[in-house]
mmCIF file of C-alpha atoms and ligand atoms in Angstrom:
data_model
loop_
_atom_site.group_PDB
_atom_site.id
_atom_site.type_symbol
_atom_site.label_atom_id
_atom_site.label_comp_id
_atom_site.label_asym_id
_atom_site.label_seq_id
_atom_site.Cartn_x
_atom_site.Cartn_y
_atom_site.Cartn_z
ATOM 1 C CA MET A 26 21.757 -14.241 -6.689
ATOM 2 C CA ASP A 27 18.389 -15.171 -8.033
ATOM 3 C CA LEU A 28 17.017 -14.685 -4.578
ATOM 4 C CA LEU A 29 18.146 -11.063 -4.536
ATOM 5 C CA ALA A 30 16.499 -10.504 -7.894
ATOM 6 C CA ALA A 31 13.268 -11.876 -6.440
ATOM 7 C CA TYR A 32 13.424 -9.192 -3.762
ATOM 8 C CA GLY A 33 13.612 -6.522 -6.431
ATOM 9 C CA TRP A 34 17.346 -5.891 -6.561
ATOM 10 C CA THR A 35 17.465 -5.773 -10.336
ATOM 11 C CA SER A 36 14.618 -3.350 -10.636
ATOM 12 C CA TYR A 37 16.163 -1.262 -7.855
ATOM 13 C CA CYS A 38 19.554 -1.021 -9.502
ATOM 14 C CA ALA A 39 18.684 -1.816 -13.094
ATOM 15 C CA GLN A 40 22.035 -3.612 -12.956
ATOM 16 C CA GLN A 41 23.379 -7.047 -12.309
ATOM 17 C CA THR A 42 23.736 -8.352 -8.816
ATOM 18 C CA PRO A 43 27.006 -7.605 -7.067
ATOM 19 C CA THR A 44 28.425 -10.132 -4.645
ATOM 20 C CA GLN A 45 30.652 -8.458 -2.116
ATOM 21 C CA ASP A 46 32.098 -5.007 -1.968
ATOM 22 C CA PRO A 47 35.731 -4.404 -0.973
ATOM 23 C CA ASP A 48 34.803 -3.864 2.681
ATOM 24 C CA GLY A 49 33.076 -7.203 2.755
ATOM 25 C CA SER A 50 29.549 -5.868 2.853
ATOM 26 C CA ILE A 51 26.661 -7.293 0.864
ATOM 27 C CA PRO A 52 23.341 -5.824 -0.273
ATOM 28 C CA ALA A 53 20.232 -6.845 1.650
ATOM 29 C CA ARG A 54 16.621 -5.740 1.814
ATOM 30 C CA ILE A 55 14.808 -4.950 5.045
ATOM 31 C CA VAL A 56 11.576 -6.929 5.498
ATOM 32 C CA SER A 57 10.610 -5.911 9.012
ATOM 33 C CA GLU A 58 11.711 -4.008 12.068
ATOM 34 C CA GLN A 59 10.822 -4.571 15.666
ATOM 35 C CA ARG A 60 12.410 -2.873 18.646
ATOM 36 C CA GLY A 61 15.690 -2.182 16.923
ATOM 37 C CA LEU A 62 16.052 -5.643 15.391
ATOM 38 C CA TYR A 63 15.582 -5.984 11.676
ATOM 39 C CA GLN A 64 14.884 -8.958 9.446
ATOM 40 C CA ALA A 65 16.836 -8.697 6.220
ATOM 41 C CA LEU A 66 16.769 -10.672 2.999
ATOM 42 C CA THR A 67 20.142 -11.446 1.455
ATOM 43 C CA ALA A 68 21.187 -13.625 -1.458
ATOM 44 C CA GLN A 69 21.668 -16.404 1.118
ATOM 45 C CA GLY A 70 18.261 -16.039 2.755
ATOM 46 C CA GLU A 71 16.708 -14.179 5.667
ATOM 47 C CA LEU A 72 18.510 -13.244 8.859
ATOM 48 C CA THR A 73 18.286 -10.965 11.865
ATOM 49 C CA VAL A 74 20.412 -7.843 11.709
ATOM 50 C CA GLU A 75 21.124 -4.758 13.765
ATOM 51 C CA LEU A 76 22.299 -1.217 13.177
ATOM 52 C CA SER A 77 26.042 -0.751 13.344
ATOM 53 C CA GLY A 78 27.060 1.493 16.223
ATOM 54 C CA ARG A 79 28.254 4.051 13.751
ATOM 55 C CA LEU A 80 24.975 4.228 11.859
ATOM 56 C CA ARG A 81 23.045 4.446 15.102
ATOM 57 C CA HIS A 82 25.166 7.275 16.435
ATOM 58 C CA GLU A 83 25.453 9.230 13.259
ATOM 59 C CA ALA A 84 21.809 9.139 12.259
ATOM 60 C CA LEU A 85 20.499 12.657 12.561
ATOM 61 C CA SER A 86 16.853 11.826 12.197
ATOM 62 C CA PRO A 87 14.606 8.758 12.017
ATOM 63 C CA GLN A 88 14.406 9.022 8.257
ATOM 64 C CA GLU A 89 18.062 8.076 7.982
ATOM 65 C CA LEU A 90 17.500 4.767 9.669
ATOM 66 C CA PRO A 91 16.466 1.714 7.666
ATOM 67 C CA ALA A 92 12.779 1.289 6.899
ATOM 68 C CA VAL A 93 10.928 -1.710 5.541
ATOM 69 C CA GLY A 94 11.737 -1.986 1.845
ATOM 70 C CA ASP A 95 15.133 -0.322 2.166
ATOM 71 C CA TRP A 96 18.234 -1.716 0.518
ATOM 72 C CA VAL A 97 21.140 -1.663 2.925
ATOM 73 C CA ALA A 98 24.828 -2.548 2.979
ATOM 74 C CA LEU A 99 25.284 -5.373 5.447
ATOM 75 C CA ARG A 100 28.363 -6.834 7.092
ATOM 76 C CA LEU A 101 27.885 -10.453 8.024
ATOM 77 C CA ALA A 102 29.246 -12.006 11.191
ATOM 78 C CA PRO A 103 31.836 -14.760 10.482
ATOM 79 C CA ASP A 104 29.224 -17.484 11.010
ATOM 80 C CA ASN A 105 26.816 -15.765 8.581
ATOM 81 C CA GLN A 106 24.064 -15.945 11.206
ATOM 82 C CA PHE A 107 23.981 -12.278 12.130
ATOM 83 C CA GLY A 108 24.706 -9.003 10.411
ATOM 84 C CA LEU A 109 25.278 -5.317 10.962
ATOM 85 C CA ILE A 110 23.680 -2.643 8.834
ATOM 86 C CA LEU A 111 26.427 -0.274 7.737
ATOM 87 C CA GLN A 112 24.466 2.009 5.434
ATOM 88 C CA VAL A 113 21.073 2.674 3.978
ATOM 89 C CA MET A 114 21.186 2.887 0.183
ATOM 90 C CA PRO A 115 19.516 5.808 -1.617
ATOM 91 C CA ARG A 116 15.768 5.372 -1.844
ATOM 92 C CA LYS A 117 14.103 5.155 -5.222
ATOM 93 C CA SER A 118 10.837 6.141 -3.595
ATOM 94 C CA ARG A 119 9.504 6.449 -0.086
ATOM 95 C CA ILE A 120 6.317 6.852 1.887
ATOM 96 C CA SER A 121 7.069 9.297 4.659
ATOM 97 C CA ARG A 122 5.001 11.167 7.151
ATOM 98 C CA GLY A 123 5.748 14.049 9.462
ATOM 99 C CA ALA A 124 6.962 12.507 12.708
ATOM 100 C CA PRO A 125 5.216 13.471 15.913
ATOM 101 C CA GLY A 126 7.025 15.996 18.076
ATOM 102 C CA ARG A 127 8.552 19.388 17.575
ATOM 103 C CA THR A 128 11.168 18.756 14.939
ATOM 104 C CA ALA A 129 10.976 18.806 11.173
ATOM 105 C CA GLN A 130 11.622 15.110 11.107
ATOM 106 C CA GLU A 131 9.967 12.635 8.867
ATOM 107 C CA GLN A 132 9.379 8.991 9.448
ATOM 108 C CA ILE A 133 9.691 6.546 6.585
ATOM 109 C CA LEU A 134 6.813 4.075 6.515
ATOM 110 C CA ALA A 135 8.093 2.150 3.503
ATOM 111 C CA ALA A 136 10.911 2.520 1.011
ATOM 112 C CA ASN A 137 11.472 1.615 -2.623
ATOM 113 C CA VAL A 138 7.826 0.950 -3.382
ATOM 114 C CA ASP A 139 6.364 1.129 -6.863
ATOM 115 C CA THR A 140 2.687 1.217 -5.960
ATOM 116 C CA ALA A 141 0.946 2.371 -2.786
ATOM 117 C CA PHE A 142 -2.540 0.992 -2.267
ATOM 118 C CA VAL A 143 -4.671 3.377 -0.280
ATOM 119 C CA VAL A 144 -7.196 1.022 1.248
ATOM 120 C CA THR A 145 -10.511 2.480 2.309
ATOM 121 C CA THR A 146 -13.942 0.962 2.682
ATOM 122 C CA ALA A 147 -17.333 1.464 1.158
ATOM 123 C CA ASP A 148 -18.655 2.769 4.478
ATOM 124 C CA LYS A 149 -17.806 5.455 7.013
ATOM 125 C CA ASP A 150 -14.080 5.282 6.345
ATOM 126 C CA PHE A 151 -14.596 6.584 2.816
ATOM 127 C CA ASN A 152 -13.525 10.221 2.883
ATOM 128 C CA PRO A 153 -12.194 12.081 -0.173
ATOM 129 C CA ARG A 154 -10.390 14.583 2.053
ATOM 130 C CA ARG A 155 -8.394 11.861 3.736
ATOM 131 C CA LEU A 156 -7.681 10.285 0.356
ATOM 132 C CA GLU A 157 -6.279 13.617 -0.865
ATOM 133 C CA ARG A 158 -3.848 13.582 2.022
ATOM 134 C CA TYR A 159 -2.705 10.060 1.192
ATOM 135 C CA LEU A 160 -2.294 10.887 -2.491
ATOM 136 C CA ALA A 161 -0.180 13.938 -1.682
ATOM 137 C CA VAL A 162 2.134 11.865 0.510
ATOM 138 C CA ILE A 163 2.447 9.071 -2.053
ATOM 139 C CA TRP A 164 3.077 11.347 -5.006
ATOM 140 C CA ASP A 165 5.586 13.258 -2.998
ATOM 141 C CA GLY A 166 7.481 10.059 -2.300
ATOM 142 C CA ALA A 167 7.628 9.206 -6.020
ATOM 143 C CA ALA A 168 5.354 6.176 -5.764
ATOM 144 C CA ARG A 169 2.143 5.528 -7.682
ATOM 145 C CA PRO A 170 -1.094 5.703 -5.701
ATOM 146 C CA VAL A 171 -3.946 3.276 -6.344
ATOM 147 C CA ILE A 172 -7.201 3.514 -4.406
ATOM 148 C CA LEU A 173 -8.848 0.291 -3.234
ATOM 149 C CA ILE A 174 -12.418 0.565 -2.012
ATOM 150 C CA ASN A 175 -12.806 -2.566 0.107
ATOM 151 C CA LYS A 176 -15.826 -4.260 1.688
ATOM 152 C CA ILE A 177 -18.101 -3.642 -1.267
ATOM 153 C CA ASP A 178 -20.009 -6.714 -0.060
ATOM 154 C CA LEU A 179 -21.315 -4.486 2.744
ATOM 155 C CA CYS A 180 -22.339 -1.577 0.571
ATOM 156 C CA ALA A 181 -25.508 -1.243 -1.426
ATOM 157 C CA ASP A 182 -24.202 1.573 -3.608
ATOM 158 C CA SER A 183 -20.548 0.902 -4.334
ATOM 159 C CA ALA A 184 -21.062 2.133 -7.900
ATOM 160 C CA GLY A 185 -22.032 5.546 -6.519
ATOM 161 C CA LEU A 186 -18.896 5.717 -4.378
ATOM 162 C CA LEU A 187 -16.780 4.651 -7.297
ATOM 163 C CA ALA A 188 -18.208 7.419 -9.464
ATOM 164 C CA GLN A 189 -17.641 9.951 -6.693
ATOM 165 C CA ALA A 190 -14.015 8.869 -6.277
ATOM 166 C CA GLY A 191 -13.482 8.846 -10.036
ATOM 167 C CA LEU A 192 -14.592 12.467 -10.275
ATOM 168 C CA ALA A 193 -12.510 13.548 -7.304
ATOM 169 C CA PHE A 194 -9.326 11.806 -8.475
ATOM 170 C CA PRO A 195 -9.105 11.817 -12.239
ATOM 171 C CA GLY A 196 -6.213 9.758 -13.541
ATOM 172 C CA VAL A 197 -5.890 7.650 -10.394
ATOM 173 C CA ASP A 198 -6.699 3.926 -10.640
ATOM 174 C CA ILE A 199 -9.580 3.011 -8.344
ATOM 175 C CA HIS A 200 -10.731 -0.559 -7.729
ATOM 176 C CA PRO A 201 -13.785 -1.702 -5.790
ATOM 177 C CA ILE A 202 -12.989 -4.986 -4.031
ATOM 178 C CA SER A 203 -14.048 -7.378 -1.331
ATOM 179 C CA ALA A 204 -10.956 -8.853 0.297
ATOM 180 C CA LEU A 205 -13.167 -11.115 2.383
ATOM 181 C CA GLN A 206 -15.065 -12.592 -0.523
ATOM 182 C CA GLY A 207 -12.291 -12.331 -3.071
ATOM 183 C CA GLN A 208 -14.246 -10.036 -5.384
ATOM 184 C CA GLY A 209 -12.597 -7.648 -7.836
ATOM 185 C CA LEU A 210 -9.022 -8.759 -7.141
ATOM 186 C CA GLY A 211 -8.139 -9.664 -10.739
ATOM 187 C CA PRO A 212 -6.988 -6.160 -11.766
ATOM 188 C CA LEU A 213 -4.567 -6.039 -8.821
ATOM 189 C CA SER A 214 -2.244 -8.509 -10.524
ATOM 190 C CA ALA A 215 -1.195 -5.658 -12.817
ATOM 191 C CA TYR A 216 0.606 -4.081 -9.837
ATOM 192 C CA LEU A 217 1.710 -7.217 -7.999
ATOM 193 C CA LYS A 218 4.210 -8.291 -10.624
ATOM 194 C CA PRO A 219 7.578 -9.977 -10.034
ATOM 195 C CA GLU A 220 10.132 -7.659 -8.454
ATOM 196 C CA ARG A 221 7.539 -4.920 -7.968
ATOM 197 C CA THR A 222 6.927 -3.660 -4.479
ATOM 198 C CA CYS A 223 3.528 -2.517 -3.249
ATOM 199 C CA VAL A 224 2.538 -1.169 0.145
ATOM 200 C CA MET A 225 -0.928 -1.004 1.734
ATOM 201 C CA LEU A 226 -1.859 2.095 3.701
ATOM 202 C CA GLY A 227 -5.087 3.062 5.404
ATOM 203 C CA SER A 228 -7.056 3.263 8.630
ATOM 204 C CA SER A 229 -7.213 0.363 11.031
ATOM 205 C CA GLY A 230 -9.808 -2.254 10.179
ATOM 206 C CA VAL A 231 -10.222 -1.443 6.494
ATOM 207 C CA GLY A 232 -9.005 -4.940 5.596
ATOM 208 C CA LYS A 233 -5.345 -4.601 4.606
ATOM 209 C CA SER A 234 -4.228 -7.805 6.285
ATOM 210 C CA THR A 235 -7.307 -9.614 5.006
ATOM 211 C CA LEU A 236 -6.295 -8.599 1.496
ATOM 212 C CA LEU A 237 -2.721 -9.788 2.068
ATOM 213 C CA ASN A 238 -3.948 -13.181 3.278
ATOM 214 C CA ARG A 239 -6.307 -13.451 0.352
ATOM 215 C CA ILE A 240 -3.587 -12.647 -2.189
ATOM 216 C CA ILE A 241 -1.052 -15.019 -0.613
ATOM 217 C CA GLY A 242 -3.702 -17.687 -0.277
ATOM 218 C CA LYS A 243 -3.005 -18.466 3.367
ATOM 219 C CA ASP A 244 -3.230 -16.718 6.704
ATOM 220 C CA VAL A 245 0.135 -15.065 7.115
ATOM 221 C CA ALA A 246 -1.244 -12.038 8.962
ATOM 222 C CA ARG A 247 -3.531 -11.952 11.968
ATOM 223 C CA LEU A 248 -6.779 -10.077 11.503
ATOM 224 C CA GLY A 249 -8.720 -7.778 13.748
ATOM 225 C CA ALA A 250 -12.200 -8.599 14.889
ATOM 226 C CA VAL A 251 -14.617 -5.940 13.781
ATOM 227 C CA ARG A 252 -15.980 -3.964 16.682
ATOM 228 C CA GLN A 253 -19.729 -3.878 16.387
ATOM 229 C CA ALA A 254 -19.997 -0.221 17.393
ATOM 230 C CA ASP A 255 -18.050 1.311 14.536
ATOM 231 C CA GLN A 256 -17.201 -1.558 12.215
ATOM 232 C CA ARG A 257 -13.511 -0.999 12.735
ATOM 233 C CA GLY A 258 -10.730 -3.339 13.676
ATOM 234 C CA ARG A 259 -8.458 -2.806 16.623
ATOM 235 C CA HIS A 260 -4.964 -2.214 15.255
ATOM 236 C CA THR A 261 -4.192 -5.868 14.881
ATOM 237 C CA THR A 262 -1.162 -5.325 12.728
ATOM 238 C CA THR A 263 1.507 -3.846 14.952
ATOM 239 C CA SER A 264 4.503 -3.492 12.656
ATOM 240 C CA ARG A 265 5.300 -3.021 9.011
ATOM 241 C CA GLN A 266 6.301 -6.168 7.193
ATOM 242 C CA MET A 267 7.115 -7.145 3.633
ATOM 243 C CA PHE A 268 5.833 -10.404 2.134
ATOM 244 C CA ILE A 269 6.744 -12.257 -1.041
ATOM 245 C CA LEU A 270 3.668 -13.172 -3.049
ATOM 246 C CA PRO A 271 3.115 -16.283 -5.137
ATOM 247 C CA SER A 272 3.159 -13.962 -8.167
ATOM 248 C CA GLY A 273 6.725 -12.952 -7.300
ATOM 249 C CA GLY A 274 5.661 -9.468 -6.270
ATOM 250 C CA LEU A 275 6.371 -7.957 -2.864
ATOM 251 C CA LEU A 276 3.654 -6.545 -0.613
ATOM 252 C CA ILE A 277 4.147 -4.526 2.557
ATOM 253 C CA ASP A 278 1.437 -4.666 5.228
ATOM 254 C CA THR A 279 1.291 -1.750 7.664
ATOM 255 C CA PRO A 280 -0.581 -1.036 10.886
ATOM 256 C CA GLY A 281 -3.609 1.219 10.506
ATOM 257 C CA LEU A 282 -2.837 4.927 10.548
ATOM 258 C CA ARG A 283 -4.870 7.218 12.710
ATOM 259 C CA GLU A 284 -3.771 10.277 10.841
ATOM 260 C CA LEU A 285 -1.216 10.698 8.141
ATOM 261 C CA ARG A 286 0.650 13.850 8.992
ATOM 262 C CA LEU A 287 2.234 15.594 6.037
ATOM 263 C CA GLY A 288 5.961 16.049 5.799
ATOM 264 C CA LYS A 289 7.477 18.478 3.332
ATOM 265 C CA ALA A 290 5.178 17.209 0.631
ATOM 266 C CA ASP A 291 5.506 20.110 -1.833
ATOM 267 C CA ASP A 292 5.375 18.094 -5.029
ATOM 268 C CA GLY A 293 2.685 15.805 -3.721
ATOM 269 C CA LEU A 294 0.443 18.687 -2.712
ATOM 270 C CA ARG A 295 0.918 20.398 -6.045
ATOM 271 C CA ARG A 296 -0.257 17.247 -7.742
ATOM 272 C CA ALA A 297 -3.165 16.509 -5.432
ATOM 273 C CA PHE A 298 -4.418 20.067 -5.966
ATOM 274 C CA ALA A 299 -3.433 20.537 -9.584
ATOM 275 C CA ASP A 300 -6.864 22.046 -10.330
ATOM 276 C CA ILE A 301 -6.257 24.857 -7.841
ATOM 277 C CA GLY A 302 -2.763 25.293 -9.243
ATOM 278 C CA SER A 303 -4.007 25.869 -12.742
ATOM 279 C CA LEU A 304 -6.755 28.237 -11.562
ATOM 280 C CA SER A 305 -4.188 30.266 -9.641
ATOM 281 C CA GLN A 306 -2.359 31.141 -12.830
ATOM 282 C CA ARG A 307 -5.243 33.493 -13.492
ATOM 283 C CA CYS A 308 -5.100 35.201 -10.093
ATOM 284 C CA ARG A 309 -4.240 38.886 -10.286
ATOM 285 C CA PHE A 310 -1.328 38.568 -7.842
ATOM 286 C CA ARG A 311 1.398 36.060 -8.397
ATOM 287 C CA ASP A 312 1.762 35.384 -4.684
ATOM 288 C CA CYS A 313 -1.995 35.110 -4.181
ATOM 289 C CA ARG A 314 -2.864 32.904 -1.194
ATOM 290 C CA HIS A 315 -6.448 32.531 -2.434
ATOM 291 C CA ILE A 316 -7.903 33.662 0.881
ATOM 292 C CA ASP A 317 -9.145 37.243 0.477
ATOM 293 C CA GLU A 318 -7.154 38.756 -2.376
ATOM 294 C CA PRO A 319 -8.974 40.755 -5.046
ATOM 295 C CA GLY A 320 -8.954 39.234 -8.525
ATOM 296 C CA CYS A 321 -8.443 35.714 -7.146
ATOM 297 C CA ALA A 322 -9.464 33.100 -9.713
ATOM 298 C CA VAL A 323 -9.688 30.362 -7.072
ATOM 299 C CA LEU A 324 -12.190 32.334 -4.979
ATOM 300 C CA ALA A 325 -14.122 33.112 -8.160
ATOM 301 C CA ALA A 326 -14.362 29.404 -8.976
ATOM 302 C CA LEU A 327 -15.561 28.748 -5.438
ATOM 303 C CA GLN A 328 -18.227 31.378 -5.859
ATOM 304 C CA ASN A 329 -19.543 30.095 -9.168
ATOM 305 C CA GLY A 330 -19.470 26.512 -7.897
ATOM 306 C CA THR A 331 -16.887 25.019 -10.261
ATOM 307 C CA LEU A 332 -14.561 24.371 -7.311
ATOM 308 C CA ALA A 333 -15.883 22.290 -4.407
ATOM 309 C CA ARG A 334 -15.758 24.027 -1.059
ATOM 310 C CA SER A 335 -14.574 20.930 0.849
ATOM 311 C CA HIS A 336 -11.735 20.400 -1.627
ATOM 312 C CA TYR A 337 -10.667 24.041 -1.208
ATOM 313 C CA ASP A 338 -10.919 23.867 2.585
ATOM 314 C CA ASN A 339 -8.748 20.788 2.582
ATOM 315 C CA TYR A 340 -6.248 22.587 0.357
ATOM 316 C CA LEU A 341 -5.903 25.402 2.882
ATOM 317 C CA LYS A 342 -5.656 22.975 5.742
ATOM 318 C CA LEU A 343 -2.902 20.885 4.173
ATOM 319 C CA GLN A 344 -1.084 24.013 3.029
ATOM 320 C CA LYS A 345 -1.030 25.259 6.579
ATOM 321 C CA GLU A 346 0.180 21.948 7.899
ATOM 322 C CA GLN A 347 2.976 21.986 5.388
ATOM 323 C CA ASP A 348 4.020 25.561 6.192
ATOM 324 C CA TYR A 349 4.300 24.528 9.797
ATOM 325 C CA GLN A 350 6.484 21.578 8.838
ATOM 326 C CA ARG A 351 8.666 23.848 6.736
ATOM 327 C CA ARG A 352 9.192 26.357 9.526
ATOM 328 C CA ARG A 353 10.596 23.590 11.659
ATOM 329 C CA GLU A 354 13.323 22.857 9.157
ATOM 330 C CA ASP A 355 16.843 23.066 10.426
ATOM 331 C CA PRO A 356 19.639 24.246 8.085
ATOM 332 C CA ALA A 357 22.392 22.620 10.157
ATOM 333 C CA LEU A 358 20.658 19.293 9.849
ATOM 334 C CA GLU A 359 20.402 19.771 6.124
ATOM 335 C CA ALA A 360 24.160 20.383 5.759
ATOM 336 C CA GLN A 361 25.043 17.284 7.753
ATOM 337 C CA ASN A 362 22.593 15.366 5.657
ATOM 338 C CA LYS A 363 24.422 16.298 2.462
ATOM 339 C CA LYS A 364 27.730 15.086 3.870
ATOM 340 C CA ARG A 365 26.152 11.777 4.778
ATOM 341 C CA TRP A 366 24.853 11.156 1.286
ATOM 342 C CA LYS A 367 28.297 11.724 -0.174
ATOM 343 C CA SER A 368 29.658 8.734 1.695
ATOM 344 C CA ILE A 369 26.636 6.620 0.826
ATOM 345 C CA HIS A 370 27.067 7.305 -2.844
ATOM 346 C CA LYS A 371 30.666 6.180 -2.512
ATOM 347 C CA THR A 372 29.525 2.771 -1.309
ATOM 348 C CA MET A 373 27.060 2.591 -4.161
ATOM 349 C CA ARG A 374 29.879 3.190 -6.597
ATOM 350 C CA SER A 375 31.896 0.372 -5.086
ATOM 351 C CA PHE A 376 28.936 -1.978 -5.605
ATOM 352 C CA ASP A 377 28.858 -0.642 -9.099
ATOM 353 C CA LYS A 378 32.488 -1.394 -9.850
ATOM 354 C CA LEU A 379 32.096 -4.914 -8.620
ATOM 355 C CA THR A 380 29.151 -5.484 -10.853
ATOM 356 C CA ARG A 381 31.032 -4.347 -13.875
ATOM 357 C CA GLY A 382 34.120 -6.304 -12.851
ATOM 358 C CA GLU A 383 32.021 -9.464 -12.847
ATOM 359 C CA GLU A 384 30.905 -9.264 -16.411
HETATM 360 N N1 GTP B 421 -17.441 -7.665 5.084
HETATM 361 C C1 GTP B 421 -16.148 -7.562 4.877
HETATM 362 N N2 GTP B 421 -15.310 -7.569 5.918
HETATM 363 C C2 GTP B 421 -13.987 -7.448 5.672
HETATM 364 C C3 GTP B 421 -13.478 -7.305 4.349
HETATM 365 N N3 GTP B 421 -12.137 -7.192 4.431
HETATM 366 C C4 GTP B 421 -11.837 -7.278 5.756
HETATM 367 N N4 GTP B 421 -12.938 -7.433 6.499
HETATM 368 C C5 GTP B 421 -13.001 -7.559 7.971
HETATM 369 O O1 GTP B 421 -12.526 -6.384 8.594
HETATM 370 C C6 GTP B 421 -11.846 -6.708 9.813
HETATM 371 C C7 GTP B 421 -10.511 -6.011 9.874
HETATM 372 O O2 GTP B 421 -9.697 -6.533 8.865
HETATM 373 P P1 GTP B 421 -8.111 -6.440 8.914
HETATM 374 O O3 GTP B 421 -7.627 -7.102 7.684
HETATM 375 O O4 GTP B 421 -7.564 -6.914 10.213
HETATM 376 O O5 GTP B 421 -7.901 -4.855 8.813
HETATM 377 P P2 GTP B 421 -6.515 -4.072 8.749
HETATM 378 O O6 GTP B 421 -6.679 -2.990 7.751
HETATM 379 O O7 GTP B 421 -5.397 -5.019 8.537
HETATM 380 O O8 GTP B 421 -6.415 -3.425 10.208
HETATM 381 P P3 GTP B 421 -5.098 -2.991 11.021
HETATM 382 O O9 GTP B 421 -4.152 -4.129 11.012
HETATM 383 O O10 GTP B 421 -5.572 -2.642 12.375
HETATM 384 O O11 GTP B 421 -4.553 -1.789 10.302
HETATM 385 C C8 GTP B 421 -11.761 -8.247 9.861
HETATM 386 O O12 GTP B 421 -12.740 -8.716 10.745
HETATM 387 C C9 GTP B 421 -12.060 -8.664 8.443
HETATM 388 O O13 GTP B 421 -12.727 -9.916 8.386
HETATM 389 C C10 GTP B 421 -14.410 -7.309 3.250
HETATM 390 O O14 GTP B 421 -14.076 -7.207 2.063
HETATM 391 N N5 GTP B 421 -15.726 -7.421 3.581
HETATM 392 MG MG1 MG B 422 -3.735 -5.428 9.576
HETATM 393 ZN ZN1 ZN B 423 -5.884 33.440 -5.849
#
């Protein structure tokens, strides 16, 4: 029981821990996935589990399959050494990206996270436009973004970068750190609290695994050697994995992302470009696209220099990407999706009843 709480069950449910539901399934949290085999944490400990045939066949898109951080309903084999995932429980938050290919599918990188660390470095990787993309995705998934500027030991002017980031992202926590030398890590304990789940996202070689090792205090993750040519690692981390920290918090390490393709990130985009949103209220036309319309307040701000050109360009680019994603949506898929969630909520209620019955 206590073990489940340590994995964040209480903060996920804001309820007491259930034991078994009427069908004999138990709650478990996914810590990693590799080639169709999952590691799951249960009240009894960690074990290897697999998708039930039904879940595998009925999943309409990758986002319906378990992701690291997901809570699932598990049926244990009689010897308790193996389990089948029957259902994925509703996600409190998620980090999802548009999946490659022609469909409107999204891929879940991590589920039920409180904080998403966007790790970048105080060198070439630092790019406000890329950060905007990350923030949009994180906000859209209902998690809280925090920017970590790593490798400040390599940078002469980290204060300058920090000021630049602070201006570009008002209201977002930004911390300059050196994972290698252990500098600036103190403030991170505010996020890495018991039962809280954090995930690290960012390009390959920015030092995510180094940070994980530093926080845990031993080498749990393998690191990439820095290539001399471009100071980047070589995708050392190959799968997403959740770790329990000495503080009691949970931290998910992920492989470096080449590009973070947007899904249907409406809310996230609105938030990442809130300045353009508020300008647009003064556009003459309500459906102004801010491209060539007369009386456009956004274009006016561009002209008088109060709106940065690169920020605006990125807005148009991400908007376009999102429109594309939206056009690929499939109404039939959506209807089937709704049906699926009905049955999932039923299982949740049975967990619920049990909890109350226990009191
Ligand atoms: N100078 C310096 N080097 C660092 C720092 N943090 C990490 N590195 C180095 O950067 C290289 C890549 O670090 P990793 O931790 O493997 O990077 P990663 O983000 O996990 O990369 P992927 O797993 O490929 O996504 C390693 O050689 C680290 O020693 C830092 O704060 N300062
Ligand atoms: Mg790594
Ligand atoms: Zn306009």
